[in-house]
mmCIF file of C-alpha atoms and ligand atoms in Angstrom:
data_model
loop_
_atom_site.group_PDB
_atom_site.id
_atom_site.type_symbol
_atom_site.label_atom_id
_atom_site.label_comp_id
_atom_site.label_asym_id
_atom_site.label_seq_id
_atom_site.Cartn_x
_atom_site.Cartn_y
_atom_site.Cartn_z
ATOM 1 C CA MET A 573 -17.768 2.701 -59.273
ATOM 2 C CA LYS A 574 -15.411 0.234 -57.578
ATOM 3 C CA ASN A 575 -15.769 -3.337 -58.823
ATOM 4 C CA ASN A 576 -17.003 -4.753 -55.580
ATOM 5 C CA GLU A 577 -19.586 -1.994 -55.108
ATOM 6 C CA THR A 578 -23.210 -2.800 -55.847
ATOM 7 C CA ALA A 579 -25.579 -0.311 -57.374
ATOM 8 C CA GLU A 580 -27.321 -0.277 -53.944
ATOM 9 C CA SER A 581 -24.245 0.702 -51.942
ATOM 10 C CA ARG A 582 -23.434 3.284 -54.527
ATOM 11 C CA SER A 583 -26.863 4.868 -54.139
ATOM 12 C CA ILE A 584 -25.915 6.150 -50.670
ATOM 13 C CA ASN A 585 -23.317 8.378 -52.331
ATOM 14 C CA MET A 586 -24.120 12.050 -52.213
ATOM 15 C CA TYR A 587 -24.393 15.027 -54.476
ATOM 16 C CA ALA A 588 -22.690 18.145 -53.098
ATOM 17 C CA ALA A 589 -23.808 21.746 -53.545
ATOM 18 C CA ILE A 590 -22.055 24.996 -52.682
ATOM 19 C CA GLU A 591 -23.741 28.370 -52.845
ATOM 20 C CA ALA A 592 -20.804 30.645 -52.270
ATOM 21 C CA GLY A 593 -21.930 34.125 -51.298
ATOM 22 C CA GLY A 594 -19.964 37.154 -50.300
ATOM 23 C CA THR A 595 -21.390 36.971 -46.757
ATOM 24 C CA LYS A 596 -21.766 33.227 -46.274
ATOM 25 C CA PHE A 597 -21.298 29.866 -47.975
ATOM 26 C CA VAL A 598 -24.185 27.473 -47.942
ATOM 27 C CA CYS A 599 -23.104 23.845 -48.398
ATOM 28 C CA ALA A 600 -25.447 20.870 -48.737
ATOM 29 C CA VAL A 601 -25.393 17.210 -49.606
ATOM 30 C CA SER A 602 -28.325 15.313 -51.033
ATOM 31 C CA ASP A 603 -29.211 11.782 -52.073
ATOM 32 C CA HIS A 604 -29.724 10.946 -55.723
ATOM 33 C CA GLU A 605 -33.328 12.099 -55.552
ATOM 34 C CA LEU A 606 -31.997 15.529 -54.512
ATOM 35 C CA HIS A 607 -33.406 15.285 -50.949
ATOM 36 C CA VAL A 608 -31.073 17.418 -48.818
ATOM 37 C CA GLN A 609 -29.519 15.252 -46.068
ATOM 38 C CA ASP A 610 -27.241 17.777 -44.436
ATOM 39 C CA ARG A 611 -26.548 21.495 -44.741
ATOM 40 C CA ILE A 612 -24.262 24.054 -43.172
ATOM 41 C CA HIS A 613 -23.744 27.835 -43.257
ATOM 42 C CA ILE A 614 -20.179 29.044 -43.142
ATOM 43 C CA PRO A 615 -19.111 32.692 -42.924
ATOM 44 C CA THR A 616 -17.172 34.019 -45.866
ATOM 45 C CA THR A 617 -13.827 35.140 -44.366
ATOM 46 C CA THR A 618 -10.598 34.149 -46.073
ATOM 47 C CA PRO A 619 -10.344 31.350 -48.633
ATOM 48 C CA SER A 620 -8.239 29.095 -46.377
ATOM 49 C CA GLU A 621 -10.498 29.487 -43.329
ATOM 50 C CA THR A 622 -13.770 29.250 -45.295
ATOM 51 C CA LEU A 623 -12.720 26.411 -47.519
ATOM 52 C CA GLY A 624 -11.206 24.571 -44.533
ATOM 53 C CA ALA A 625 -14.682 24.522 -43.028
ATOM 54 C CA VAL A 626 -16.261 23.565 -46.368
ATOM 55 C CA PHE A 627 -13.938 20.559 -46.749
ATOM 56 C CA ALA A 628 -14.474 19.493 -43.136
ATOM 57 C CA PHE A 629 -18.213 19.341 -43.932
ATOM 58 C CA PHE A 630 -18.015 17.482 -47.257
ATOM 59 C CA ASP A 631 -15.214 15.097 -46.162
ATOM 60 C CA LYS A 632 -17.779 13.259 -44.032
ATOM 61 C CA TYR A 633 -19.498 12.001 -47.153
ATOM 62 C CA THR A 634 -18.732 9.983 -50.276
ATOM 63 C CA LEU A 635 -19.502 12.403 -53.155
ATOM 64 C CA ASP A 636 -20.459 11.582 -56.700
ATOM 65 C CA ALA A 637 -20.430 15.108 -58.088
ATOM 66 C CA MET A 638 -20.527 18.735 -56.966
ATOM 67 C CA GLY A 639 -22.350 21.834 -58.249
ATOM 68 C CA VAL A 640 -21.006 25.246 -57.301
ATOM 69 C CA GLY A 641 -22.582 28.679 -57.686
ATOM 70 C CA SER A 642 -20.125 31.405 -56.741
ATOM 71 C CA PHE A 643 -20.220 35.097 -56.052
ATOM 72 C CA GLY A 644 -18.028 36.984 -58.425
ATOM 73 C CA PRO A 645 -17.334 38.229 -60.896
ATOM 74 C CA ILE A 646 -15.964 34.798 -61.839
ATOM 75 C CA ASP A 647 -14.284 33.565 -65.009
ATOM 76 C CA ALA A 648 -16.888 31.109 -66.215
ATOM 77 C CA ASN A 649 -15.476 30.389 -69.648
ATOM 78 C CA PRO A 650 -14.079 26.831 -69.667
ATOM 79 C CA SER A 651 -11.612 27.636 -72.439
ATOM 80 C CA SER A 652 -10.092 30.567 -70.502
ATOM 81 C CA PRO A 653 -6.810 30.148 -68.651
ATOM 82 C CA GLN A 654 -8.465 31.753 -65.623
ATOM 83 C CA TYR A 655 -11.519 29.477 -65.710
ATOM 84 C CA GLY A 656 -12.862 28.964 -62.219
ATOM 85 C CA TYR A 657 -11.218 32.074 -60.704
ATOM 86 C CA ILE A 658 -13.025 34.685 -58.725
ATOM 87 C CA THR A 659 -11.699 37.774 -60.497
ATOM 88 C CA THR A 660 -12.218 41.464 -59.554
ATOM 89 C CA THR A 661 -14.265 41.210 -56.371
ATOM 90 C CA PRO A 662 -13.910 44.020 -53.826
ATOM 91 C CA LYS A 663 -13.581 41.211 -51.218
ATOM 92 C CA LEU A 664 -9.828 41.387 -51.524
ATOM 93 C CA ALA A 665 -8.903 38.053 -49.943
ATOM 94 C CA TRP A 666 -10.844 36.408 -52.760
ATOM 95 C CA ALA A 667 -9.777 38.661 -55.659
ATOM 96 C CA ASN A 668 -8.010 36.719 -58.385
ATOM 97 C CA TYR A 669 -8.499 33.495 -56.488
ATOM 98 C CA ASP A 670 -8.522 30.137 -58.168
ATOM 99 C CA PHE A 671 -11.659 28.789 -56.415
ATOM 100 C CA LEU A 672 -12.330 25.895 -58.741
ATOM 101 C CA GLY A 673 -8.627 24.940 -58.599
ATOM 102 C CA ALA A 674 -8.805 24.794 -54.810
ATOM 103 C CA LEU A 675 -11.838 22.510 -54.991
ATOM 104 C CA LYS A 676 -10.171 20.271 -57.580
ATOM 105 C CA ALA A 677 -6.969 20.082 -55.572
ATOM 106 C CA HIS A 678 -8.957 18.743 -52.604
ATOM 107 C CA TYR A 679 -11.279 16.479 -54.654
ATOM 108 C CA PRO A 680 -9.206 15.504 -57.708
ATOM 109 C CA GLN A 681 -11.549 12.813 -59.029
ATOM 110 C CA LEU A 682 -14.828 14.642 -58.432
ATOM 111 C CA PRO A 683 -16.844 16.009 -61.372
ATOM 112 C CA ILE A 684 -17.539 19.671 -60.511
ATOM 113 C CA ALA A 685 -19.954 22.055 -62.307
ATOM 114 C CA PHE A 686 -18.959 25.649 -61.714
ATOM 115 C CA THR A 687 -21.042 28.766 -62.495
ATOM 116 C CA THR A 688 -22.300 31.951 -60.819
ATOM 117 C CA ASP A 689 -24.487 32.143 -57.740
ATOM 118 C CA VAL A 690 -27.181 33.751 -59.868
ATOM 119 C CA ASN A 691 -27.076 31.055 -62.522
ATOM 120 C CA VAL A 692 -27.591 28.226 -59.992
ATOM 121 C CA ALA A 693 -30.616 30.042 -58.511
ATOM 122 C CA ALA A 694 -31.939 30.666 -62.024
ATOM 123 C CA TYR A 695 -31.522 26.990 -62.881
ATOM 124 C CA GLY A 696 -33.156 25.884 -59.639
ATOM 125 C CA GLU A 697 -36.196 28.066 -60.321
ATOM 126 C CA PHE A 698 -36.284 26.878 -63.958
ATOM 127 C CA LYS A 699 -36.305 23.172 -63.048
ATOM 128 C CA ARG A 700 -38.146 23.157 -59.730
ATOM 129 C CA GLY A 701 -39.623 26.590 -59.103
ATOM 130 C CA ALA A 702 -41.566 29.395 -60.800
ATOM 131 C CA GLY A 703 -39.990 28.668 -64.217
ATOM 132 C CA GLN A 704 -41.041 25.006 -64.450
ATOM 133 C CA GLY A 705 -42.274 24.101 -67.897
ATOM 134 C CA LYS A 706 -40.797 27.260 -69.503
ATOM 135 C CA LYS A 707 -37.973 27.301 -72.036
ATOM 136 C CA ASN A 708 -36.502 30.809 -71.586
ATOM 137 C CA VAL A 709 -36.342 32.129 -68.067
ATOM 138 C CA ALA A 710 -34.804 35.393 -66.829
ATOM 139 C CA TYR A 711 -33.942 35.431 -63.151
ATOM 140 C CA TYR A 712 -32.905 38.550 -61.236
ATOM 141 C CA THR A 713 -31.538 38.604 -57.754
ATOM 142 C CA VAL A 714 -31.937 41.943 -55.943
ATOM 143 C CA GLY A 715 -29.884 41.843 -52.789
ATOM 144 C CA THR A 716 -26.457 43.215 -51.889
ATOM 145 C CA GLY A 717 -25.995 43.482 -55.652
ATOM 146 C CA ILE A 718 -28.179 42.853 -58.647
ATOM 147 C CA GLY A 719 -27.450 39.932 -60.972
ATOM 148 C CA MET A 720 -29.254 38.204 -63.751
ATOM 149 C CA GLY A 721 -29.080 34.599 -64.922
ATOM 150 C CA TYR A 722 -30.717 33.518 -68.124
ATOM 151 C CA ILE A 723 -31.943 30.110 -69.022
ATOM 152 C CA HIS A 724 -32.063 29.854 -72.802
ATOM 153 C CA ASN A 725 -33.775 26.802 -74.355
ATOM 154 C CA GLY A 726 -33.353 24.937 -71.157
ATOM 155 C CA GLY A 727 -29.662 25.595 -70.543
ATOM 156 C CA ILE A 728 -27.708 28.303 -68.722
ATOM 157 C CA TYR A 729 -26.873 31.016 -71.196
ATOM 158 C CA MET A 730 -23.180 31.962 -71.423
ATOM 159 C CA GLY A 731 -21.530 34.474 -73.662
ATOM 160 C CA ASP A 732 -17.771 34.909 -73.669
ATOM 161 C CA GLN A 733 -18.367 35.473 -69.979
ATOM 162 C CA ASN A 734 -21.517 35.698 -67.937
ATOM 163 C CA PRO A 735 -23.749 38.586 -68.832
ATOM 164 C CA GLU A 736 -23.819 41.264 -66.096
ATOM 165 C CA ALA A 737 -27.257 42.683 -66.595
ATOM 166 C CA GLY A 738 -27.359 44.036 -63.055
ATOM 167 C CA HIS A 739 -25.249 46.942 -64.339
ATOM 168 C CA ILE A 740 -27.401 48.058 -67.279
ATOM 169 C CA LEU A 741 -28.139 51.786 -67.387
ATOM 170 C CA VAL A 742 -31.514 53.027 -66.221
ATOM 171 C CA ARG A 743 -33.513 56.210 -66.655
ATOM 172 C CA ARG A 744 -33.622 58.170 -63.417
ATOM 173 C CA HIS A 745 -36.935 58.548 -61.569
ATOM 174 C CA PRO A 746 -37.947 62.253 -61.668
ATOM 175 C CA ASP A 747 -38.202 62.383 -57.834
ATOM 176 C CA ASP A 748 -34.877 60.612 -57.266
ATOM 177 C CA THR A 749 -31.764 62.654 -56.465
ATOM 178 C CA PHE A 750 -29.708 59.771 -55.157
ATOM 179 C CA ALA A 751 -26.265 59.763 -56.849
ATOM 180 C CA GLY A 752 -26.058 55.972 -57.119
ATOM 181 C CA ALA A 753 -23.999 53.416 -55.229
ATOM 182 C CA CYS A 754 -22.176 51.379 -57.892
ATOM 183 C CA PRO A 755 -18.418 51.823 -57.493
ATOM 184 C CA TYR A 756 -17.990 51.361 -61.264
ATOM 185 C CA HIS A 757 -20.963 53.138 -62.808
ATOM 186 C CA GLY A 758 -22.687 55.207 -60.099
ATOM 187 C CA ASP A 759 -26.316 55.176 -61.195
ATOM 188 C CA CYS A 760 -26.635 51.904 -63.083
ATOM 189 C CA LEU A 761 -29.429 49.473 -62.125
ATOM 190 C CA GLU A 762 -27.456 47.973 -59.245
ATOM 191 C CA GLY A 763 -26.307 51.406 -58.174
ATOM 192 C CA MET A 764 -29.893 52.632 -57.920
ATOM 193 C CA ALA A 765 -31.876 49.619 -56.861
ATOM 194 C CA ALA A 766 -29.815 47.033 -54.885
ATOM 195 C CA GLY A 767 -30.173 46.828 -51.126
ATOM 196 C CA PRO A 768 -27.251 49.152 -50.308
ATOM 197 C CA ALA A 769 -28.670 51.826 -52.674
ATOM 198 C CA ILE A 770 -31.977 51.689 -50.848
ATOM 199 C CA GLU A 771 -30.288 51.971 -47.509
ATOM 200 C CA GLN A 772 -28.046 54.935 -48.575
ATOM 201 C CA ARG A 773 -30.920 56.793 -50.278
ATOM 202 C CA TRP A 774 -33.375 56.524 -47.416
ATOM 203 C CA GLY A 775 -31.053 56.256 -44.431
ATOM 204 C CA LYS A 776 -32.515 52.930 -43.318
ATOM 205 C CA LYS A 777 -32.530 49.352 -44.456
ATOM 206 C CA GLY A 778 -35.175 48.118 -46.894
ATOM 207 C CA LYS A 779 -36.758 45.853 -44.298
ATOM 208 C CA ASP A 780 -37.382 48.904 -42.096
ATOM 209 C CA ILE A 781 -39.190 50.916 -44.824
ATOM 210 C CA GLY A 782 -43.003 50.627 -44.619
ATOM 211 C CA PRO A 783 -44.844 49.008 -47.522
ATOM 212 C CA ASP A 784 -46.659 52.216 -48.432
ATOM 213 C CA GLU A 785 -43.676 54.553 -48.439
ATOM 214 C CA PRO A 786 -42.616 56.158 -51.753
ATOM 215 C CA ALA A 787 -39.356 54.204 -51.668
ATOM 216 C CA TRP A 788 -41.044 51.240 -53.252
ATOM 217 C CA ASN A 789 -42.482 53.188 -56.146
ATOM 218 C CA ILE A 790 -38.990 54.404 -57.024
ATOM 219 C CA GLU A 791 -37.562 50.891 -56.558
ATOM 220 C CA ALA A 792 -40.265 49.464 -58.778
ATOM 221 C CA TYR A 793 -39.566 52.009 -61.477
ATOM 222 C CA TYR A 794 -35.990 50.774 -61.815
ATOM 223 C CA LEU A 795 -36.898 47.086 -61.666
ATOM 224 C CA ALA A 796 -39.685 47.686 -64.237
ATOM 225 C CA GLN A 797 -36.991 49.123 -66.553
ATOM 226 C CA ALA A 798 -34.921 45.970 -66.051
ATOM 227 C CA CYS A 799 -38.014 43.938 -67.036
ATOM 228 C CA MET A 800 -38.580 46.129 -70.057
ATOM 229 C CA THR A 801 -34.948 45.828 -71.271
ATOM 230 C CA THR A 802 -34.978 42.093 -70.618
ATOM 231 C CA THR A 803 -38.181 41.685 -72.563
ATOM 232 C CA LEU A 804 -36.922 43.697 -75.502
ATOM 233 C CA PHE A 805 -33.553 41.925 -75.621
ATOM 234 C CA LEU A 806 -34.436 38.359 -74.780
ATOM 235 C CA SER A 807 -38.223 37.918 -75.025
ATOM 236 C CA PRO A 808 -38.283 35.410 -72.119
ATOM 237 C CA ASP A 809 -41.267 33.305 -71.069
ATOM 238 C CA ILE A 810 -41.076 34.609 -67.515
ATOM 239 C CA ILE A 811 -39.054 37.012 -65.338
ATOM 240 C CA ILE A 812 -38.459 35.778 -61.775
ATOM 241 C CA PHE A 813 -37.114 37.907 -58.886
ATOM 242 C CA GLY A 814 -35.206 36.598 -55.892
ATOM 243 C CA GLY A 815 -32.936 38.109 -53.300
ATOM 244 C CA GLY A 816 -33.609 39.961 -50.050
ATOM 245 C CA VAL A 817 -35.178 43.089 -51.572
ATOM 246 C CA SER A 818 -37.707 41.066 -53.562
ATOM 247 C CA LYS A 819 -39.136 39.734 -50.274
ATOM 248 C CA GLN A 820 -41.061 43.069 -50.194
ATOM 249 C CA SER A 821 -44.167 41.598 -51.876
ATOM 250 C CA GLN A 822 -45.821 45.004 -52.342
ATOM 251 C CA LEU A 823 -43.162 45.639 -55.040
ATOM 252 C CA PHE A 824 -44.627 43.187 -57.511
ATOM 253 C CA PRO A 825 -47.884 45.012 -58.425
ATOM 254 C CA LEU A 826 -45.839 48.220 -58.637
ATOM 255 C CA ILE A 827 -43.243 46.627 -60.969
ATOM 256 C CA ARG A 828 -45.943 45.107 -63.125
ATOM 257 C CA SER A 829 -47.923 48.315 -63.602
ATOM 258 C CA GLN A 830 -44.874 50.416 -64.310
ATOM 259 C CA PHE A 831 -43.590 47.741 -66.733
ATOM 260 C CA THR A 832 -46.916 47.730 -68.556
ATOM 261 C CA ARG A 833 -46.921 51.496 -68.759
ATOM 262 C CA LEU A 834 -43.274 51.738 -69.953
ATOM 263 C CA LEU A 835 -43.607 49.000 -72.542
ATOM 264 C CA ALA A 836 -46.790 50.683 -73.878
ATOM 265 C CA ASP A 837 -47.958 47.528 -75.705
ATOM 266 C CA TYR A 838 -45.072 47.784 -78.162
ATOM 267 C CA VAL A 839 -44.566 44.008 -77.944
ATOM 268 C CA THR A 840 -46.757 41.332 -76.439
ATOM 269 C CA VAL A 841 -45.535 39.273 -73.537
ATOM 270 C CA PRO A 842 -46.496 35.605 -73.183
ATOM 271 C CA ALA A 843 -48.701 36.066 -70.102
ATOM 272 C CA ASP A 844 -50.538 38.670 -68.036
ATOM 273 C CA ALA A 845 -48.102 40.739 -66.033
ATOM 274 C CA ASP A 846 -48.950 38.924 -62.801
ATOM 275 C CA GLN A 847 -47.852 35.623 -64.392
ATOM 276 C CA TYR A 848 -44.922 37.193 -66.252
ATOM 277 C CA ILE A 849 -43.156 39.067 -63.444
ATOM 278 C CA VAL A 850 -43.083 36.845 -60.405
ATOM 279 C CA PRO A 851 -41.229 36.122 -57.164
ATOM 280 C CA VAL A 852 -39.159 32.975 -56.635
ATOM 281 C CA ALA A 853 -41.114 29.895 -55.745
ATOM 282 C CA LEU A 854 -38.258 28.133 -53.884
ATOM 283 C CA GLY A 855 -37.414 31.015 -51.543
ATOM 284 C CA ASP A 856 -33.879 30.846 -50.223
ATOM 285 C CA ASP A 857 -33.442 27.281 -51.585
ATOM 286 C CA ALA A 858 -33.305 28.255 -55.259
ATOM 287 C CA GLY A 859 -29.482 28.343 -55.324
ATOM 288 C CA ILE A 860 -28.845 25.068 -53.494
ATOM 289 C CA THR A 861 -31.474 23.321 -55.599
ATOM 290 C CA GLY A 862 -29.857 24.522 -58.822
ATOM 291 C CA ALA A 863 -26.377 23.503 -57.637
ATOM 292 C CA LEU A 864 -27.613 20.015 -56.781
ATOM 293 C CA LEU A 865 -29.265 19.704 -60.179
ATOM 294 C CA LEU A 866 -25.987 20.679 -61.848
ATOM 295 C CA ALA A 867 -24.153 18.092 -59.690
ATOM 296 C CA GLN A 868 -26.674 15.441 -60.775
ATOM 297 C CA GLU A 869 -26.115 16.321 -64.416
ATOM 298 C CA GLN A 870 -22.345 16.229 -63.969
ATOM 299 C CA ALA A 871 -22.569 12.757 -62.542
ATOM 300 C CA ALA A 872 -24.693 11.590 -65.377
HETATM 301 P P1 ADP B 1285 -26.935 38.605 -50.560
HETATM 302 O O1 ADP B 1285 -27.221 39.494 -51.707
HETATM 303 O O2 ADP B 1285 -25.782 39.103 -49.697
HETATM 304 O O3 ADP B 1285 -26.759 37.169 -50.915
HETATM 305 P P2 ADP B 1285 -29.607 39.170 -49.700
HETATM 306 O O4 ADP B 1285 -30.255 38.720 -50.973
HETATM 307 O O5 ADP B 1285 -30.343 38.939 -48.430
HETATM 308 O O6 ADP B 1285 -28.153 38.610 -49.549
HETATM 309 O O7 ADP B 1285 -29.431 40.732 -49.852
HETATM 310 C C1 ADP B 1285 -29.023 41.533 -48.801
HETATM 311 C C2 ADP B 1285 -29.543 42.955 -49.123
HETATM 312 O O8 ADP B 1285 -30.974 42.919 -49.218
HETATM 313 C C3 ADP B 1285 -29.232 43.967 -48.021
HETATM 314 O O9 ADP B 1285 -28.921 45.194 -48.614
HETATM 315 C C4 ADP B 1285 -30.528 43.999 -47.236
HETATM 316 O O10 ADP B 1285 -30.697 45.293 -46.632
HETATM 317 C C5 ADP B 1285 -31.594 43.734 -48.289
HETATM 318 N N1 ADP B 1285 -32.699 42.973 -47.699
HETATM 319 C C6 ADP B 1285 -32.569 41.743 -47.106
HETATM 320 N N2 ADP B 1285 -33.800 41.391 -46.702
HETATM 321 C C7 ADP B 1285 -34.694 42.383 -46.986
HETATM 322 C C8 ADP B 1285 -36.102 42.563 -46.851
HETATM 323 N N3 ADP B 1285 -36.875 41.653 -46.267
HETATM 324 N N4 ADP B 1285 -36.635 43.696 -47.309
HETATM 325 C C9 ADP B 1285 -35.871 44.626 -47.957
HETATM 326 N N5 ADP B 1285 -34.537 44.509 -48.114
HETATM 327 C C10 ADP B 1285 -33.961 43.395 -47.686
HETATM 328 ZN ZN1 ZN B 1286 -22.724 49.226 -62.009
#
């Protein structure tokens, strides 16, 4: 705070949030109560073009802190020399790109929290959405890829790097002959159940598949296995699903019943399946909400 600034004039300063996706960046600014004041969508093209538009948006405001959730994989380990880089993405213009460094070069004084796009959405749902009041929250996004963010005891869990539970191995559905779409593992969870796998297996996009078609039973079988593995490994209080594919609400009863059957009462879960495996409560705002919360914490 500058000396001549009053607390009141400072309160008009903004928190900044970036949800950096492989298709688009969503940028937003909020007041200190996290009410969004302005928001923009910017296509993800090259770093210089996209970040040029990002800076043009934020430069209109006086910022107190920024929270960033980025597509990846990213290096999220603050003690790593490559901390803040987008690493091995197939989006070649962004591969091995020092994203956090570029933000810091433009805003040298600004405190910036940097994590994955999945983690900011997990954090938003934990603080303001379906995970409110819980301590341990598993959040899956099922969209172009599958990612998981884990809130452990109220904080974003980090190992040496971020866990990549979207690529766990799954048992194949007996009626499923699809080879799998993951460029690294073929028929891992993402390779069998993300949006592109659905589209390649059935020859049409998920949103064009009717709610009663067998596609959703097969989809639910894989997502139920993700829930089972997550339950056995982490014993969370709740498992929340976001991302485009999870907008198919008929999936949830199917996931829950297959989960219950697969788990076979081997362990107890903290709630009935309809309270334990749930869709996001914040819709498409989970990520921006989480990024703003991280900005607020950085400022404090
Ligand atoms: P991204 O993962 O790129 O951030 P989305 O979460 O919207 O964005 O995921 C896009 C993927 O989800 C695409 O493969 C798309 O076909 C699929 N998808 C998006 N909306 C729906 C929907 N309503 N029903 C089924 N699949 C959807
Ligand atoms: Zn994989």
